[in-house]
């Protein structure tokens, strides 16, 4: 830079220079006087050298060739090829086993602790097992559709069947097979399904188009030594976009004689093939359907008791109460397990306070249930300010007066005036009343339309009027 | 030991007429050294693709034709069909735009080449807002040197009339239509027989059982995939019984077997009613009952979730059952929706969703 003619302003000031200067604790104005008079080459280089040396090396060969490529790019390449596996930092020392029986029960009651055998799903297990075993033996493809409301053991049963079949194939009772699973919820976009399938088959990550072409080639060409592939598609409804091309392709491959692909699809909705899928796709999906019914209370009881086998920390009546409550609402096993866990936590708290052994009893379960069931909205109304309560009362009064659920702010305000006069408080002006309205909307007790309609805005009650009355009785407003 | 879902290479029974029509059409075009366009329509599972595969593998055509088979569901977007065609034809393209690919294909059609047979399966995937691509593709065969047989396959009967109305204006552009009708009962029986014979399990099927199966399938859809599927399931269950009982004579599929499988397959809501007895949660039953009550006695048939919740709560307090609160109730509604009994409509506020009954009221009263 010293060779440059004097007086020429330096134009090519790099952004990186400025940042480095700043980070070095120097003022930016110093950089602006990068005139030919004061080049200061030593000081310019100063910030760069330590940076290089402190940059952590990746453990690859330290040749000049690798240096020229950015480290992150080469690392990405290794990740895409599947050479580096993702790892996670480990704890410095493992956690000690909680000797407490309640802690053990809590661990066993966790939803993620899938038991070795699933109670109350023997029939479904057998049906899936027979389907898959028959197809694997014959070396043909096929489709199966499994549906059922959440928490009824769909995925757990299917994976248990596949685990059993893998075990058999390792002992060479049945032919070998590959197992792939994709989950619609884990894909950012339906077409990413191809990428995931291909990665599980080969370990490489490609763009979806390439992955699709390779998969299509794999499934359409004949290969005499091909093993059967079992593909589990969870959350099928997420994979349905408007064109439904991904679902079409995934369900079209099994119909080809060359593919030897067995697709097991899982979704919540019972009539998904008729409701959402095109005719040509539901024709390919076939008619092997299996529906998982919600658990009834006996089954839920059995599930919880099976997890707690050999433990005396749980009162059996308490389990029955949980089972009955959950079975009446949804029949969701996850929910029953969660309530039981919460009950053990409550019992644990009590044990810590009193310092003696506690078994989980009806009272704990009742407490856990009320925690889950009591309406947060009623509590919110009870703890809201006097004027907010008055405003809510005005809304209910307006709803009863007009008989329509939707009322506008003006009507509510006149009701509010009357109510305030009645209870002897001063009326807030409309602006402040609008503030109250906005606060109640933010906690979702009211629903207001957006925009700037001010006194003409529409107000809807988001809870029933009975609930409002019930909540306000305690605060002695009514 | 299999009843394969699609038997691509072999003969397709009961599709001889359409096959012959196609062969003679192609032969005509070939002998005239010209080009033509075809549109094949039919409901799912009537053997359209399988017949086309046979044509593509036809002995006398293999030498004279250059077959290009593209399934339109496999392309990225509508415009990339050109790229796919150039790839299949092994053309060199200067540029990567849609226009460049299109120009390359059109230039190729001008040059001297073997007659191309371009089969576009599921062609309805190519429809765009102005149908420019479909029009340009269907206009290729008219070029004097094109030597192109264009075959489109889709489910809709009137795709070319509906989407491509402008083709009607010029006679030479109008594609020749071939329809694949749903299989009749007799045809299904013949097909099932031939595929069962291949797998040596015809002895298991008495004539009457086959007839019943075929009649049922033909009356609803005429979809051969369904018929083959049900047959396969029956054969499998018969084999299973063989294994269990160690019998010397193979088990015969009885009429009763056929009826049970058909009931499982077709009577979806009937089986649902049976399931209701077993494990349908009480609160969900109450929800449906209150909905039916509203439909029967309420004046307004426009039922929102909020209103339904109010009714449900009154019922619960009367019967001394603990009612669930609104958030939980909305969850309940969506659970009932997954069973296909009701449908929730509306976008924003869950309380304002409209609840519609999907099932027939009579169908629901007995289980309740």
JSON list of N, CA and C in Angstrom, two decimals, chain A residues 376-386 388-389 445 471-472 475:
[
{"chain": "A", "resi": 376, "resn": "UNK", "atom": "N", "xyz": [-58.10, -23.59, 34.09]},
{"chain": "A", "resi": 376, "resn": "UNK", "atom": "CA", "xyz": [-57.21, -22.46, 34.34]},
{"chain": "A", "resi": 376, "resn": "UNK", "atom": "C", "xyz": [-57.97, -21.16, 34.15]},
{"chain": "A", "resi": 377, "resn": "UNK", "atom": "N", "xyz": [-59.00, -21.20, 33.33]},
{"chain": "A", "resi": 377, "resn": "UNK", "atom": "CA", "xyz": [-59.71, -19.97, 33.02]},
{"chain": "A", "resi": 377, "resn": "UNK", "atom": "C", "xyz": [-60.50, -19.47, 34.23]},
{"chain": "A", "resi": 378, "resn": "UNK", "atom": "N", "xyz": [-61.12, -20.42, 34.92]},
{"chain": "A", "resi": 378, "resn": "UNK", "atom": "CA", "xyz": [-61.88, -20.04, 36.11]},
{"chain": "A", "resi": 378, "resn": "UNK", "atom": "C", "xyz": [-60.95, -19.39, 37.13]},
{"chain": "A", "resi": 379, "resn": "UNK", "atom": "N", "xyz": [-59.78, -19.99, 37.29]},
{"chain": "A", "resi": 379, "resn": "UNK", "atom": "CA", "xyz": [-58.82, -19.43, 38.24]},
{"chain": "A", "resi": 379, "resn": "UNK", "atom": "C", "xyz": [-58.37, -18.04, 37.80]},
{"chain": "A", "resi": 380, "resn": "UNK", "atom": "N", "xyz": [-58.17, -17.88, 36.50]},
{"chain": "A", "resi": 380, "resn": "UNK", "atom": "CA", "xyz": [-57.75, -16.57, 35.99]},
{"chain": "A", "resi": 380, "resn": "UNK", "atom": "C", "xyz": [-58.80, -15.51, 36.29]},
{"chain": "A", "resi": 381, "resn": "UNK", "atom": "N", "xyz": [-60.07, -15.88, 36.08]},
{"chain": "A", "resi": 381, "resn": "UNK", "atom": "CA", "xyz": [-61.12, -14.90, 36.33]},
{"chain": "A", "resi": 381, "resn": "UNK", "atom": "C", "xyz": [-61.16, -14.54, 37.80]},
{"chain": "A", "resi": 382, "resn": "UNK", "atom": "N", "xyz": [-60.98, -15.54, 38.63]},
{"chain": "A", "resi": 382, "resn": "UNK", "atom": "CA", "xyz": [-61.04, -15.29, 40.07]},
{"chain": "A", "resi": 382, "resn": "UNK", "atom": "C", "xyz": [-59.93, -14.35, 40.50]},
{"chain": "A", "resi": 383, "resn": "UNK", "atom": "N", "xyz": [-58.78, -14.48, 39.89]},
{"chain": "A", "resi": 383, "resn": "UNK", "atom": "CA", "xyz": [-57.66, -13.66, 40.36]},
{"chain": "A", "resi": 383, "resn": "UNK", "atom": "C", "xyz": [-57.50, -12.37, 39.55]},
{"chain": "A", "resi": 384, "resn": "UNK", "atom": "N", "xyz": [-58.41, -12.11, 38.64]},
{"chain": "A", "resi": 384, "resn": "UNK", "atom": "CA", "xyz": [-58.26, -10.86, 37.88]},
{"chain": "A", "resi": 384, "resn": "UNK", "atom": "C", "xyz": [-58.83, -9.69, 38.68]},
{"chain": "A", "resi": 385, "resn": "UNK", "atom": "N", "xyz": [-58.56, -8.48, 38.21]},
{"chain": "A", "resi": 385, "resn": "UNK", "atom": "CA", "xyz": [-58.89, -7.29, 38.99]},
{"chain": "A", "resi": 385, "resn": "UNK", "atom": "C", "xyz": [-60.41, -7.06, 39.02]},
{"chain": "A", "resi": 386, "resn": "UNK", "atom": "N", "xyz": [-60.84, -6.21, 39.89]},
{"chain": "A", "resi": 386, "resn": "UNK", "atom": "CA", "xyz": [-62.26, -5.96, 40.10]},
{"chain": "A", "resi": 386, "resn": "UNK", "atom": "C", "xyz": [-62.91, -5.45, 38.82]},
{"chain": "A", "resi": 388, "resn": "UNK", "atom": "N", "xyz": [-61.91, -5.81, 35.74]},
{"chain": "A", "resi": 388, "resn": "UNK", "atom": "CA", "xyz": [-61.96, -6.85, 34.71]},
{"chain": "A", "resi": 388, "resn": "UNK", "atom": "C", "xyz": [-63.14, -7.78, 34.94]},
{"chain": "A", "resi": 389, "resn": "UNK", "atom": "N", "xyz": [-63.35, -8.10, 36.19]},
{"chain": "A", "resi": 389, "resn": "UNK", "atom": "CA", "xyz": [-64.49, -8.97, 36.51]},
{"chain": "A", "resi": 389, "resn": "UNK", "atom": "C", "xyz": [-65.80, -8.28, 36.16]},
{"chain": "A", "resi": 445, "resn": "UNK", "atom": "N", "xyz": [-59.71, -15.08, 27.43]},
{"chain": "A", "resi": 445, "resn": "UNK", "atom": "CA", "xyz": [-61.02, -15.26, 28.03]},
{"chain": "A", "resi": 445, "resn": "UNK", "atom": "C", "xyz": [-62.07, -14.66, 27.10]},
{"chain": "A", "resi": 471, "resn": "UNK", "atom": "N", "xyz": [-67.37, -18.53, 38.42]},
{"chain": "A", "resi": 471, "resn": "UNK", "atom": "CA", "xyz": [-66.11, -17.93, 38.89]},
{"chain": "A", "resi": 471, "resn": "UNK", "atom": "C", "xyz": [-66.38, -16.67, 39.70]},
{"chain": "A", "resi": 472, "resn": "UNK", "atom": "N", "xyz": [-67.40, -15.92, 39.30]},
{"chain": "A", "resi": 472, "resn": "UNK", "atom": "CA", "xyz": [-67.61, -14.64, 39.95]},
{"chain": "A", "resi": 472, "resn": "UNK", "atom": "C", "xyz": [-68.37, -14.78, 41.27]},
{"chain": "A", "resi": 475, "resn": "UNK", "atom": "N", "xyz": [-66.06, -14.41, 44.18]},
{"chain": "A", "resi": 475, "resn": "UNK", "atom": "CA", "xyz": [-65.56, -13.07, 44.49]},
{"chain": "A", "resi": 475, "resn": "UNK", "atom": "C", "xyz": [-66.69, -12.14, 44.94]}
]
